[in-house]
Structure formats: structure tokens, C-alpha cells
XYZ file of C-alpha atoms in Angstrom:
715
model
C 2.329 -48.524 -7.869
C -0.943 -50.281 -8.571
C -3.026 -49.361 -5.535
C -3.486 -46.452 -3.217
C -1.658 -48.172 -0.406
C 1.714 -48.302 -2.158
C 4.686 -46.939 -0.258
C 5.164 -43.325 -1.323
C 8.479 -42.726 0.437
C 11.020 -40.608 -1.406
C 14.672 -41.515 -1.441
C 15.411 -38.580 0.853
C 12.766 -39.662 3.362
C 14.058 -43.235 3.340
C 17.666 -42.224 3.899
C 19.233 -44.437 6.510
C 16.639 -47.207 6.564
C 17.337 -50.717 5.344
C 15.459 -50.382 2.071
C 13.969 -53.255 0.154
C 17.010 -53.504 -2.083
C 18.686 -55.382 0.775
C 15.885 -57.907 1.105
C 15.757 -61.080 -0.946
C 12.583 -62.800 -2.072
C 11.425 -66.322 -2.883
C 7.951 -67.172 -4.148
C 5.642 -70.007 -5.105
C 2.087 -69.164 -6.165
C 0.401 -67.305 -3.259
C 3.249 -67.893 -0.793
C 6.355 -65.736 -0.665
C 9.257 -65.136 1.672
C 11.250 -61.933 2.140
C 14.362 -62.001 4.313
C 17.578 -60.088 4.853
C 21.000 -61.137 3.632
C 21.495 -63.492 6.601
C 18.156 -65.172 5.959
C 16.672 -63.594 9.078
C 13.109 -62.309 9.450
C 12.796 -59.389 11.848
C 9.198 -58.270 11.551
C 9.690 -55.220 9.348
C 8.790 -55.515 5.671
C 9.991 -59.110 5.743
C 8.392 -62.411 6.653
C 6.792 -65.549 5.287
C 3.449 -64.646 3.697
C 0.651 -66.948 2.640
C -2.443 -65.577 0.900
C -1.617 -62.005 1.957
C -1.114 -62.913 5.630
C 2.262 -63.003 7.372
C 2.418 -66.454 8.964
C 6.013 -66.109 10.207
C 7.149 -62.633 11.210
C 10.350 -63.457 13.057
C 13.083 -66.047 12.546
C 16.519 -64.937 13.720
C 19.424 -67.359 14.042
C 22.357 -66.882 16.389
C 25.507 -69.004 16.673
C 27.244 -68.910 20.030
C 24.906 -66.137 21.163
C 25.806 -63.794 18.270
C 24.820 -63.241 14.705
C 27.373 -65.096 12.540
C 29.725 -63.215 10.235
C 28.202 -63.252 6.761
C 30.520 -64.282 3.929
C 28.078 -64.100 1.025
C 24.399 -64.535 0.263
C 21.975 -64.377 -2.606
C 19.410 -66.212 -4.672
C 20.280 -68.904 -7.184
C 20.169 -67.930 -10.849
C 16.877 -69.764 -11.292
C 15.366 -67.989 -8.236
C 14.567 -71.261 -6.473
C 17.082 -71.171 -3.600
C 18.336 -68.553 -1.182
C 21.742 -69.332 0.332
C 23.729 -67.530 2.998
C 27.305 -68.576 3.828
C 28.605 -67.407 7.181
C 31.118 -68.280 9.850
C 31.183 -68.144 13.615
C 32.383 -65.353 15.832
C 34.457 -66.506 18.858
C 32.381 -69.124 20.662
C 31.782 -68.973 24.416
C 33.758 -71.454 26.536
C 32.159 -74.894 26.658
C 33.747 -77.490 28.930
C 36.668 -75.186 29.605
C 37.521 -74.503 25.956
C 36.351 -71.930 23.433
C 36.544 -72.065 19.654
C 38.078 -69.136 17.782
C 36.257 -67.190 15.079
C 36.188 -68.581 11.574
C 36.376 -72.316 12.222
C 32.692 -73.103 11.591
C 31.104 -72.813 8.159
C 27.361 -72.239 8.552
C 25.210 -72.408 5.439
C 21.512 -71.504 5.443
C 19.788 -72.741 2.290
C 16.038 -72.423 1.744
C 13.261 -72.489 -0.808
C 9.483 -72.023 -0.916
C 7.258 -74.701 -2.360
C 3.668 -75.873 -1.954
C 2.809 -73.211 0.661
C 5.856 -74.042 2.819
C 9.293 -72.708 3.599
C 11.977 -75.388 3.607
C 15.329 -74.577 5.191
C 18.528 -76.528 5.737
C 21.148 -75.224 8.147
C 24.422 -77.007 7.456
C 27.267 -76.684 9.962
C 30.818 -77.872 9.237
C 33.712 -77.859 11.703
C 36.911 -76.821 9.921
C 38.813 -76.358 13.172
C 41.544 -78.516 14.680
C 39.442 -79.490 17.716
C 35.936 -80.754 18.424
C 33.375 -78.022 18.998
C 30.248 -77.669 21.104
C 28.147 -75.316 19.023
C 25.238 -73.383 20.579
C 22.657 -72.440 17.935
C 19.408 -70.630 18.713
C 16.388 -69.369 16.800
C 14.033 -66.643 17.916
C 10.678 -66.799 16.150
C 7.151 -65.474 16.100
C 4.034 -65.144 13.958
C 1.949 -61.966 14.045
C -0.540 -62.899 11.273
C -0.424 -59.316 10.041
C -2.355 -58.536 6.889
C -0.174 -57.407 3.960
C -1.705 -53.919 4.227
C -0.747 -53.708 7.910
C 2.816 -54.635 7.002
C 2.750 -51.818 4.454
C 1.713 -49.322 7.101
C -2.088 -49.229 7.153
C -3.285 -48.852 10.741
C -6.134 -50.949 12.126
C -8.396 -49.892 14.949
C -8.615 -53.449 16.214
C -7.424 -56.905 15.316
C -8.393 -60.485 15.981
C -7.285 -62.782 18.785
C -3.842 -64.391 18.855
C -3.628 -67.480 21.045
C -0.587 -68.470 23.060
C 1.605 -70.637 20.831
C 1.691 -74.321 21.669
C 4.780 -76.482 21.355
C 5.890 -80.075 21.673
C 9.313 -81.625 21.282
C 10.046 -80.424 17.723
C 7.379 -77.952 16.651
C 5.613 -74.738 17.578
C 2.093 -73.971 16.378
C 0.743 -70.420 16.147
C -2.976 -69.716 15.977
C -4.923 -66.532 15.224
C -8.673 -65.990 14.921
C -9.392 -62.985 12.745
C -12.251 -60.542 12.953
C -13.555 -62.345 9.879
C -13.893 -65.500 12.070
C -11.276 -67.290 9.986
C -8.764 -69.290 12.025
C -5.259 -68.912 10.585
C -2.432 -71.128 11.765
C 1.215 -71.769 11.064
C 3.598 -74.434 12.308
C 7.369 -74.128 12.642
C 9.081 -77.530 12.809
C 12.651 -78.741 13.408
C 14.246 -82.025 12.400
C 16.041 -82.285 15.747
C 14.456 -81.740 19.156
C 15.845 -78.544 20.683
C 17.582 -78.731 24.025
C 15.131 -76.024 25.094
C 11.945 -75.013 23.285
C 9.559 -72.217 24.267
C 6.805 -70.339 22.456
C 9.363 -67.954 20.960
C 12.795 -69.603 21.108
C 14.529 -72.864 20.241
C 17.996 -73.614 21.597
C 20.292 -76.353 20.316
C 23.706 -77.547 21.430
C 25.445 -79.521 18.703
C 28.616 -81.552 19.150
C 30.742 -81.379 16.005
C 33.986 -83.369 15.813
C 36.686 -81.805 13.708
C 36.078 -82.198 9.978
C 32.439 -83.296 10.449
C 29.184 -81.733 9.298
C 25.657 -81.690 10.648
C 22.340 -80.673 9.081
C 19.325 -79.143 10.775
C 16.123 -79.043 8.691
C 13.375 -76.495 9.347
C 9.931 -76.105 7.806
C 7.134 -73.600 8.235
C 3.706 -73.571 6.636
C 0.026 -72.878 7.339
C -0.663 -76.540 8.178
C 1.399 -79.161 10.031
C 3.385 -81.712 8.019
C 5.671 -84.641 8.622
C 8.831 -84.032 10.621
C 11.422 -82.238 8.473
C 14.269 -84.411 7.273
C 16.693 -84.815 4.406
C 14.285 -86.934 2.344
C 11.529 -84.317 2.486
C 14.073 -81.581 1.749
C 15.403 -83.284 -1.348
C 12.056 -84.377 -2.761
C 10.489 -80.941 -2.428
C 13.614 -79.164 -3.674
C 13.564 -81.286 -6.839
C 9.861 -80.536 -7.363
C 10.395 -76.790 -6.891
C 13.350 -76.720 -9.278
C 11.573 -78.766 -11.957
C 8.500 -76.505 -11.820
C 10.668 -73.414 -12.184
C 12.582 -74.985 -15.051
C 9.330 -75.733 -16.870
C 8.179 -72.115 -16.510
C 11.506 -70.756 -17.754
C 11.474 -72.960 -20.849
C 8.107 -71.850 -22.170
C 8.225 -70.187 -25.561
C 11.200 -69.062 -27.632
C 14.576 -68.085 -26.184
C 16.883 -65.147 -26.925
C 20.661 -65.201 -26.594
C 23.568 -62.917 -27.358
C 26.392 -65.443 -27.995
C 29.355 -63.101 -27.557
C 27.976 -61.081 -24.688
C 27.909 -63.098 -21.465
C 26.768 -60.162 -19.322
C 23.952 -59.359 -21.730
C 22.979 -63.034 -21.570
C 23.027 -62.782 -17.797
C 20.488 -59.942 -18.013
C 18.300 -61.988 -20.348
C 18.562 -65.026 -18.082
C 17.828 -63.050 -14.915
C 14.844 -61.339 -16.521
C 13.448 -64.642 -17.748
C 14.046 -66.210 -14.323
C 12.290 -63.306 -12.591
C 9.297 -63.610 -14.884
C 9.192 -67.332 -14.140
C 9.475 -66.700 -10.389
C 6.538 -64.301 -10.446
C 4.382 -66.464 -12.717
C 1.872 -68.682 -10.926
C 0.271 -71.623 -12.703
C -3.406 -71.092 -11.944
C -6.352 -73.235 -13.111
C -6.885 -70.689 -15.908
C -3.239 -70.861 -16.991
C 0.013 -69.041 -16.136
C -0.366 -65.572 -14.618
C 2.539 -63.195 -13.856
C 1.996 -61.694 -10.402
C 3.013 -58.057 -10.266
C 5.961 -58.025 -7.853
C 7.440 -58.956 -4.495
C 6.843 -58.075 -1.759
C 3.923 -55.635 -1.987
C 2.249 -56.854 -5.152
C 2.563 -60.635 -5.085
C -0.950 -61.139 -6.395
C -2.780 -60.945 -9.730
C -3.129 -57.372 -10.994
C -5.071 -56.667 -14.151
C -2.932 -53.941 -15.715
C 0.386 -55.506 -14.684
C -0.582 -58.954 -15.865
C -1.753 -57.652 -19.245
C 1.318 -55.519 -19.921
C 3.739 -58.196 -18.692
C 2.073 -60.747 -20.958
C 2.186 -58.262 -23.846
C 5.925 -57.734 -23.336
C 6.460 -61.496 -23.607
C 3.852 -62.122 -26.311
C 6.238 -62.514 -29.244
C 8.251 -65.117 -27.328
C 5.677 -66.833 -25.109
C 1.967 -66.368 -25.916
C 0.932 -68.733 -23.113
C 1.144 -65.881 -20.594
C -1.353 -63.805 -22.557
C -3.704 -66.771 -22.836
C -3.548 -67.328 -19.068
C -4.015 -63.640 -18.251
C -6.990 -63.239 -20.593
C -8.675 -66.376 -19.234
C -8.165 -65.391 -15.593
C -9.426 -61.834 -16.042
C -12.447 -62.944 -18.063
C -13.461 -65.236 -15.207
C -13.410 -62.252 -12.816
C -15.114 -59.690 -15.023
C -17.557 -57.519 -13.059
C -21.264 -58.219 -13.395
C -22.643 -55.605 -10.986
C -22.205 -52.003 -9.913
C -20.415 -51.358 -6.612
C -19.068 -47.991 -5.506
C -16.847 -49.678 -2.900
C -15.266 -51.968 -5.487
C -15.378 -49.338 -8.266
C -17.090 -51.917 -10.463
C -19.659 -51.820 -13.231
C -20.846 -54.635 -15.522
C -18.169 -55.610 -18.023
C -15.265 -53.960 -16.208
C -12.012 -55.907 -15.818
C -10.397 -56.495 -12.436
C -7.629 -54.228 -11.201
C -6.457 -56.237 -8.177
C -7.420 -59.151 -5.963
C -6.310 -59.887 -2.402
C -6.854 -62.722 0.059
C -6.162 -61.262 3.514
C -8.327 -60.467 6.519
C -8.589 -56.729 5.835
C -9.860 -57.370 2.315
C -12.354 -59.952 3.562
C -13.695 -57.435 6.108
C -13.848 -54.625 3.503
C -11.418 -52.547 5.535
C -9.739 -52.111 2.160
C -11.574 -52.609 -1.139
C -8.958 -54.808 -2.771
C -10.423 -58.265 -2.203
C -11.704 -57.922 -5.754
C -11.225 -54.331 -6.897
C -11.967 -52.753 -10.267
C -10.587 -49.220 -9.857
C -8.351 -49.183 -12.910
C -9.602 -47.069 -15.792
C -7.290 -48.657 -18.346
C -7.493 -52.376 -17.584
C -10.700 -53.060 -19.498
C -9.379 -51.393 -22.643
C -6.049 -53.207 -22.294
C -7.872 -56.528 -21.892
C -9.583 -56.116 -25.250
C -6.430 -54.811 -26.934
C -4.362 -57.749 -25.650
C -6.960 -60.192 -26.962
C -6.506 -58.678 -30.412
C -2.714 -58.799 -30.175
C -2.856 -62.402 -28.932
C -5.080 -63.478 -31.817
C -2.744 -61.913 -34.376
C 0.286 -63.514 -32.726
C -1.220 -67.020 -32.454
C -4.210 -67.324 -34.798
C -6.022 -68.877 -31.818
C -9.632 -68.049 -32.655
C -10.822 -70.879 -30.403
C -9.862 -68.867 -27.335
C -11.328 -65.710 -28.873
C -14.662 -67.500 -29.345
C -14.579 -68.500 -25.684
C -13.748 -64.927 -24.670
C -16.167 -63.278 -27.103
C -18.997 -62.632 -24.588
C -16.424 -61.102 -22.214
C -14.925 -58.953 -24.965
C -18.418 -57.710 -25.922
C -19.176 -56.948 -22.259
C -15.872 -55.049 -21.982
C -16.695 -52.885 -25.016
C -20.149 -52.246 -23.588
C -18.460 -51.011 -20.403
C -16.284 -48.711 -22.519
C -19.380 -47.379 -24.248
C -21.818 -47.181 -21.324
C -19.652 -46.572 -18.254
C -16.114 -45.686 -19.301
C -17.281 -42.383 -20.779
C -19.073 -40.890 -17.781
C -19.746 -37.436 -19.245
C -20.552 -38.323 -22.848
C -17.596 -36.546 -24.457
C -16.380 -39.652 -26.276
C -13.335 -40.202 -24.004
C -12.677 -42.854 -21.369
C -12.434 -41.184 -17.955
C -12.385 -41.970 -14.245
C -13.491 -40.593 -10.902
C -13.401 -42.834 -7.892
C -16.804 -43.935 -6.689
C -15.878 -44.163 -2.978
C -13.308 -42.470 -0.760
C -11.699 -45.843 -0.063
C -10.785 -46.230 -3.734
C -7.905 -44.898 -5.766
C -7.893 -41.179 -6.494
C -5.876 -41.737 -9.681
C -6.733 -44.837 -11.675
C -4.182 -45.017 -14.457
C -0.796 -46.668 -14.127
C 0.530 -43.525 -12.416
C -1.830 -43.990 -9.503
C -0.120 -42.067 -6.709
C -2.140 -39.132 -5.455
C 0.142 -36.443 -6.887
C 0.841 -37.908 -10.346
C -1.766 -36.027 -12.446
C -1.775 -32.224 -12.301
C -1.937 -28.934 -14.169
C 1.166 -26.906 -15.019
C 0.842 -24.968 -11.750
C 0.792 -28.223 -9.775
C -2.937 -28.054 -9.012
C -4.831 -31.331 -9.121
C -7.583 -31.606 -11.745
C -11.260 -31.920 -10.920
C -12.873 -35.099 -12.160
C -13.759 -36.955 -14.162
C -10.224 -37.171 -15.592
C -9.489 -38.481 -19.106
C -5.894 -39.748 -19.262
C -3.988 -39.514 -22.518
C -2.641 -43.069 -22.647
C -6.015 -44.584 -21.772
C -7.489 -43.121 -24.963
C -4.707 -44.910 -26.840
C -5.567 -48.179 -25.145
C -9.238 -47.660 -26.017
C -8.307 -46.899 -29.616
C -6.326 -50.160 -29.754
C -9.289 -51.983 -28.204
C -11.808 -50.690 -30.765
C -9.435 -51.550 -33.592
C -8.909 -55.028 -32.163
C -12.658 -55.576 -31.962
C -13.094 -54.441 -35.571
C -10.456 -56.933 -36.720
C -11.720 -59.774 -34.537
C -15.323 -59.005 -35.426
C -14.541 -59.424 -39.116
C -13.035 -62.837 -38.391
C -15.945 -63.800 -36.143
C -18.573 -62.629 -38.620
C -20.013 -60.062 -36.205
C -22.198 -57.377 -37.787
C -20.892 -54.682 -35.404
C -17.471 -54.554 -37.061
C -18.121 -51.269 -38.886
C -19.343 -49.614 -35.680
C -16.190 -50.632 -33.810
C -13.951 -49.405 -36.603
C -15.848 -46.112 -36.627
C -15.451 -45.725 -32.873
C -11.690 -46.217 -33.210
C -11.400 -43.512 -35.860
C -13.683 -41.131 -33.962
C -11.587 -41.565 -30.812
C -8.352 -41.066 -32.747
C -9.617 -37.755 -34.068
C -10.847 -36.610 -30.658
C -7.438 -37.263 -29.123
C -5.657 -35.394 -31.912
C -8.039 -32.470 -31.591
C -8.258 -32.180 -27.822
C -4.965 -33.416 -26.351
C -2.434 -32.030 -28.825
C -0.621 -28.868 -27.697
C 0.704 -27.171 -30.796
C 2.875 -24.737 -28.838
C 4.550 -27.624 -27.004
C 4.710 -30.076 -29.887
C 3.417 -32.669 -27.416
C 0.258 -34.175 -25.954
C -1.334 -33.065 -22.673
C -1.167 -35.685 -19.961
C -4.941 -35.534 -19.355
C -8.159 -33.527 -19.651
C -9.924 -32.475 -16.467
C -13.650 -32.555 -15.741
C -14.162 -29.241 -17.517
C -12.380 -30.505 -20.617
C -9.322 -28.326 -19.930
C -5.911 -29.722 -20.760
C -3.582 -30.798 -17.966
C -0.594 -29.471 -19.879
C 2.081 -31.330 -17.936
C 4.686 -33.073 -20.099
C 4.847 -36.744 -19.133
C 5.928 -40.109 -20.472
C 2.261 -41.046 -20.984
C 2.695 -39.881 -24.568
C 5.075 -42.795 -25.143
C 2.234 -45.182 -24.363
C 0.109 -43.380 -26.936
C 2.794 -44.059 -29.534
C 2.703 -47.738 -28.541
C -0.955 -47.921 -29.586
C -0.275 -46.367 -32.985
C -2.813 -43.567 -32.565
C -0.805 -40.378 -33.383
C -0.239 -39.048 -36.878
C 3.318 -39.634 -38.108
C 4.470 -36.028 -37.847
C 3.221 -35.745 -34.277
C 4.757 -39.097 -33.359
C 8.103 -37.822 -34.611
C 7.786 -34.657 -32.527
C 6.902 -36.673 -29.414
C 9.788 -39.089 -30.030
C 12.261 -36.232 -30.369
C 11.179 -34.767 -27.060
C 11.201 -38.119 -25.261
C 14.774 -38.559 -26.464
C 15.809 -35.103 -25.271
C 17.459 -34.317 -21.954
C 14.063 -33.496 -20.454
C 13.265 -37.211 -20.336
C 16.392 -39.161 -21.185
C 18.631 -39.776 -18.182
C 21.221 -42.053 -19.773
C 19.649 -44.916 -17.788
C 16.182 -44.752 -19.375
C 13.310 -42.277 -19.704
C 11.810 -40.279 -16.862
C 8.110 -40.444 -16.145
C 7.923 -36.640 -16.092
C 9.942 -34.070 -18.029
C 12.529 -32.141 -16.086
C 11.312 -28.646 -15.207
C 7.640 -29.555 -14.823
C 5.668 -28.717 -11.704
C 6.050 -31.456 -9.073
C 9.155 -32.794 -10.851
C 11.224 -34.789 -8.397
C 13.640 -37.483 -9.601
C 13.305 -39.188 -6.207
C 9.494 -39.412 -6.381
C 7.383 -42.429 -7.255
C 5.860 -41.205 -10.515
C 7.027 -37.618 -11.053
C 10.493 -37.936 -12.517
C 11.695 -41.440 -11.680
C 12.562 -44.094 -14.288
C 10.244 -47.097 -14.610
C 11.725 -49.710 -16.976
C 8.327 -50.823 -18.268
C 7.314 -47.227 -18.975
C 10.557 -46.696 -20.869
C 10.014 -49.948 -22.784
C 6.505 -48.992 -23.894
C 7.738 -45.593 -25.057
C 10.640 -47.230 -26.920
C 8.310 -49.732 -28.583
C 6.045 -46.852 -29.561
C 8.903 -44.907 -31.115
C 10.039 -48.010 -33.008
C 6.539 -48.443 -34.395
C 7.079 -45.129 -36.184
C 10.504 -46.151 -37.472
C 12.788 -45.030 -34.617
C 14.793 -48.267 -34.562
C 18.097 -46.596 -33.674
C 16.450 -44.903 -30.697
C 15.106 -48.260 -29.554
C 18.591 -49.797 -29.650
C 20.052 -46.743 -27.905
C 17.651 -46.810 -24.951
C 17.868 -50.594 -24.738
C 21.619 -50.194 -24.323
C 21.105 -47.594 -21.603
C 18.736 -49.813 -19.609
C 21.252 -52.641 -20.034
C 23.878 -50.363 -18.484
C 21.494 -49.672 -15.589
C 20.864 -53.388 -15.124
C 24.582 -54.031 -14.667
C 24.425 -51.909 -11.504
C 21.373 -53.769 -10.135
C 22.864 -57.284 -10.294
C 21.179 -57.686 -13.703
C 17.738 -57.413 -12.081
C 15.945 -54.194 -12.954
C 13.814 -52.950 -10.060
C 10.271 -51.631 -10.302
C 11.735 -48.116 -10.599
C 14.821 -46.101 -9.764
C 15.572 -42.413 -9.343
C 15.592 -40.210 -12.413
C 18.902 -38.424 -11.955
C 21.121 -37.809 -14.976
C 23.800 -40.386 -15.657
C 27.226 -39.268 -14.443
C 30.516 -40.780 -15.577
C 31.711 -43.460 -13.195
C 28.572 -43.349 -11.020
C 25.748 -45.918 -10.841
C 22.022 -45.197 -11.139
C 20.459 -44.255 -7.820
C 18.080 -46.817 -6.339
C 14.567 -45.971 -5.197
C 14.660 -47.339 -1.641
C 11.304 -49.151 -1.492
C 11.007 -50.452 -5.057
C 9.691 -53.962 -5.564
C 12.399 -56.394 -6.670
C 11.649 -58.460 -8.691
C 8.807 -56.849 -10.639
C 7.151 -58.584 -13.593
C 6.882 -55.706 -16.033
C 10.402 -54.546 -15.171
C 11.656 -58.053 -15.977
C 9.692 -58.096 -19.226
C 11.002 -54.728 -20.406
C 14.146 -56.087 -22.062
C 12.112 -58.436 -24.253
C 9.719 -55.754 -25.487
C 12.647 -53.431 -26.253
C 14.449 -56.229 -28.089
C 11.383 -56.825 -30.222
C 11.246 -53.097 -30.961
C 14.951 -52.950 -31.852
C 14.677 -55.958 -34.132
C 11.573 -54.589 -35.841
C 9.987 -58.004 -35.416
C 6.253 -58.614 -35.767
C 4.292 -61.830 -36.182
C 0.997 -62.426 -37.979
C -0.126 -66.010 -37.460
C -3.139 -65.534 -39.732
C -0.740 -64.766 -42.570
C 1.872 -67.215 -41.175
C 4.428 -64.422 -41.453
C 7.327 -63.140 -39.370
C 8.218 -59.643 -40.531
C 11.536 -58.006 -39.676
C 11.874 -54.327 -40.525
C 15.212 -52.477 -40.349
C 16.622 -54.406 -37.357
C 19.163 -52.757 -35.052
C 21.185 -53.882 -32.046
C 22.619 -51.921 -29.108
C 26.256 -50.873 -29.258
C 28.440 -53.769 -28.148
C 25.870 -56.424 -29.037
C 26.874 -57.660 -32.481
C 24.986 -60.941 -32.554
C 21.668 -62.172 -31.273
C 19.812 -65.428 -31.776
C 16.129 -66.240 -31.332
C 15.472 -69.974 -31.161
C 12.238 -71.914 -31.183
C 10.032 -69.069 -32.420
C 6.691 -70.817 -32.994
C 3.956 -69.514 -35.305
C 1.038 -71.898 -35.223
C 2.454 -75.372 -35.854
C 5.523 -73.934 -37.619
C 8.815 -72.958 -36.015
C 11.979 -71.073 -36.966
C 15.284 -69.879 -35.512
C 16.573 -66.389 -36.333
C 20.219 -65.303 -36.189
C 20.862 -61.536 -36.192
C 24.350 -60.177 -36.905
C 25.819 -56.735 -37.348
C 27.616 -56.315 -40.690
C 29.055 -52.855 -41.110
C 26.338 -50.343 -40.378
C 23.510 -52.825 -40.882
C 22.048 -55.741 -38.947
C 21.133 -58.739 -41.098
C 19.070 -61.786 -40.184
C 19.500 -65.419 -41.208
C 16.517 -67.769 -40.738
C 17.541 -71.335 -39.878
C 15.903 -74.591 -38.819
C 12.601 -73.598 -40.393
C 9.912 -76.226 -39.904
C 6.418 -75.918 -41.348
C 4.617 -73.244 -43.317
C 6.069 -69.902 -42.275
C 7.335 -66.911 -44.271
C 10.114 -64.570 -43.190
C 9.674 -61.094 -44.691
C 12.600 -58.696 -44.323
C 12.468 -54.987 -45.157
C 14.929 -52.106 -44.742
């Protein structure tokens, strides 16, 4: 996903390894923690990361010289806390006596807040006798760059100093090749009986029935000694901040479906976890662990999925990306004036240009999506004040589309990486093998992707609409460009013999006639003629694409099809959601409800948290969907998928300029007979909507309407 350094392991290749599905993540802004089910960090894909550097690579707890027996573990429903409950194995003799297994309850509870990990280890003696409890922690900090952790080899690294320690803390120090000194400090509330540069040993005396707490903190700078007061104060702050993020915008509930509500709650909590409140506003980071940073495409599409419920995400994304719009040409960064950022990173390798992702622009679609989202945001909110602020950036983006996006003058947006360090494929399917001809051969560049033309079409249409409201004289030109592009796509990408669109055109203008889910994105933009949209929808709903858990990224039977691959036959929830929303735009409401129900079924097998992707095998009775072993969990646009599909199923659209909420032929998935939307704001007005299945129809009842707002219902 999202950059050329993503893990491209297939499920077969990853067989037998731990897999990220067993790792649990916490996050706050640019700091995140990934640990196993015991809460241990072992130096694999786990660790405590700050600004794309791993500042704690090892933290392993033993009780009585052994790893405790885990009883249960997981994250809290609001994603603030990780908790592991465990018990002791037989303890070694102390003072002539040994304690049997299962008498000590050991709870590890932690959270991440304000660039620090806070942990409380609570030990309770449930035995009949007093216990001497040996507890030890092994630790270390390798200061590895996020790209090193992901497998990129470095010829040389900076200088790690010998850790220093005093009675309660250990400080690690690393001077990078970029001459930046990076530090981290691991602190304990109690002085260990023995403390070295890599190990802390404690010996606690616990009378029967008593409990004892040990507090631990780790961050890039030293702080006060950990204690219960610091723990509680910071825990309250972390929980309140998360609660504020979760409560933004309208809410959706299914009153008689607690498991469906659990999916909605988990998805909303995951979006809140990944959203960082930046100076420019809230921004959903792409995913943990590999993509915990602002991405252009991911941020735009995640905000678009949530737009009908919470426009503040779109406002924050647009403001952030405008501030980082390219102003110069750089082959290394794949940038030209007006282009919108693809990715930004803060680690040593990015600073040294060992990888180009410090501020990288190698996404062919992000600039078009930026303009299109601005248009969708304006329609949803009526916020022309922000549009006026963004107007110079929107003009610069369209000038990039006109002057740079079309490199060969054929009227289509295309890409070809400017440097070997950049991405070879620059659409959302950016793995090296994701775009190909029917014989599996890779196309010569520049490559014009199908869905990107749809995004550009939506961008030109958005500019025509916004230009009319802004009084810009170029409105007619933008409208003409949209229509010209629409016709070019219909003429050049449509394959009459397949009843489908080609996935791309190569540098010679030849069709890459592979059958992929990219056509669903084209439907989302509203570009295709109705008859062609119906043909595409029918094929997307056929067994070639439909697994029973969602839609595959590539039709079964195509060259390079592999349901265990990253982009060539797997199921990506966001990709399915965009295709579903596109089909619904052309009236396929029942299909939207059907696929929504299938993704809901998949979510029930992933603890109600849809991963970045999963394998594209057909659904079999009594068997769960098959996980992709190195998928990011959570992932922003996977979390947002349910909300976009709900909007599509309900046929709900909002026009703040007209102060109208329109609901066209709403449907609900099988088993979901009621749904409520509360606090839906349009300008300064607000309304609640109650949907209910009556017979073979779904009806809606507006309630609690405040202010000037019209509800228009059509069937």
C-alpha cells in the first residue's frame, strides 16, 4: 500500500510467522506503540515509535524467570488502553518456599499520550501465603528508522552510545548520520534491586490478599518519576481527547443490532485513534504500524468516506495538503508546481534522502482527488470561506493537471516515475506488479490509469461548480475540460467485447485490458454513461469479483490473479466501498445493501475491525475470511468503509447550498431493520433521521429538526 516499501509478502510466504494480526497498536499523533498480546516488544515489527524512529525496541517482562501465562488481552473499545491479564507459573523457591502457579494476578495496562508510553503493572496475591515475587524487564532501544524495521537495508548507520542509568531510569542515546541526536528514557516508579543497561530486576514482597503497582514510562525526553498521580492525570487527558475525536459529527446506530453497533463503534473508534489533531485541523493518518503518518490519497479518501457525518476531517485534510503543495520540480521527490503531497516522513533515512518520502509527491491521483474533495466539501457544508482560502491552491492544482499531469498531450492524466527511487506504479494499486496487460506483461510508460481519469473528471466538474460560485471567468473552460475528458475515457478505455473498461492505457496508447476493480472507482466519480455503468456493476457483482466477503481487486481468471497477493485478487474494504458507492450512484441500492452485509459478515470474524485487506478467496459455509498476514490494523480507509457504504445504501446526499438532505430509495442490509442518524448538521441546521424497514421498503422519519433544512425523499 501507499509507497514502494510496503511489505509485499503473500499469505503463503508468511506462513508460520507471527503476522501483524497478532500485534496490537496504540497511537497518539506521531507516536505509536505496537506490541504482542503479552504487551512485550521483541524487536521485530513491534516497538515504541516516535516520528518514524523506534525509540524502544525491546521490553519483555518475566515473572519468576518465565513469561507469565496469559489469560486475556486486548485494546479498550475506545482504543486508549491496552490491557493484558496474566498469572504466574510456579515461582522459584524463595526463603525455602515456592508459590504454585495461578496465585498471582498480573495486569499490564498501558496507553500512549503526549509522546510517551505510560504503563502500570499491577500485581495481586490471591494465594494463602505471602509471596516473594521476582519480576524482571529486558529492554533496549535500537533507534531504527521505520523503513529499516520494514526491511530496507542500510549500508551504514549512526552511532549508538552505551546506555546510562541511575537508580530508576535508563537513557538511550543515538547520533544519526543526519547529525540529529535522538534519545529515549525508560523510567520506573520503584528502584530496581538490580539495574543494568539492558535489564531491571525487582523483588516484591506481597502479603496474601495485597496488591502492588509498578509504573513505567518511556519517551524521547526525560520526565518526572512515574507514579500513580502522573498515571491518572495523563490517562484522563488521553481518554478525554479520544472521546472528543469520537464525538465529532453525526452518529449512526442500529438499535436492534448490537453486533452491528459494535462494528460502527469500532470503526468510529479506529478512525478517532488514527486521527491526529494538527495545527491545520484533524488529519486521519493512514494506518498502524507502517503508515502512521499523513498520506495524501488515504487522508482524502478517508475524509470523503466520513464527509456526510463529519466534514471536519475534510477541512483538516484540505488545509494540511494545501500547506504542503509543491512549488518546484524535483525528480527525486516526483514533484512539480501545484502537485499535492503523497506522503511525508520524519525519520533519519528520509532526512538523508536515502528514501524520498520525507516529503514525496509520487501519487498521480492525489492532486485530482484534492480538487474533487474540495468540491464535495463545499457542497456538503456551504463553506465558501475555506474555498476562498484554498482557491490559489485549487488553481495551482488544476494547472498541474493541465501542464504536468498530461505528459504526452493526449488529454489524459498519466504517470512515469522521475527517479529510480520513486514508485513504479503511482495509483492506489502501487505494488510493482499491479498494472499489466492480459499476458501479464508490464506496460511501458507513461501510464494513464482508468480511475485517475475519473478523479480528474470529478476535479474539473468541481472547479466548474466552485468557479461559478466564486465568479471566476474560467468556469466554462473547466466544464469543457470535464466533458472532453469524459468522452476520451468512453472512447479509449471502453472494451466493447468485454463490456468493461480497461484498467489503463500504456505509453503507446494501447489498452491494458486487465479486468480490475478500478472501474468501480470510475463509477464513484459519475463519469460512465448509464448503460455502461450497469454493465460494469453487473460484472463487479458477478463471481469474478464478488467473494461473499466483498469485492476482489482483480477479476478471477486474469493474468497475475492471486487471492493471496497485495493488489491482484485480494479484498480491500475501501476499494469495495468505493465500488459500492459508485454502483449506488447509478441506482444499485440493493447491491449496496448486499455488499455492505457481506463486509459486515467479514468484520465479525476480525473482531469487528476490518483490516487494510484480506485474501480474496470465495466464502465457504462455516469458514471465516482468510487474513492477509501483514495487513495494517487499524487502517483509516478500512474503518471508514462502513460509513460510505451506509450512505450509499441509504441513498443519502446533502447539498448545503440548497439546505437539502435528499434520500433516494433507501435500503438496509438483511437483518438490519432499523437505523438512526442523529445530529446530522447542515450549516446551522440539524436533524435526526430514523430509517425502518416496512415490508419490502425502507422508510425514513425525520425528527428533532432544528433550523432551515429540507428533507426530500424519492423512491
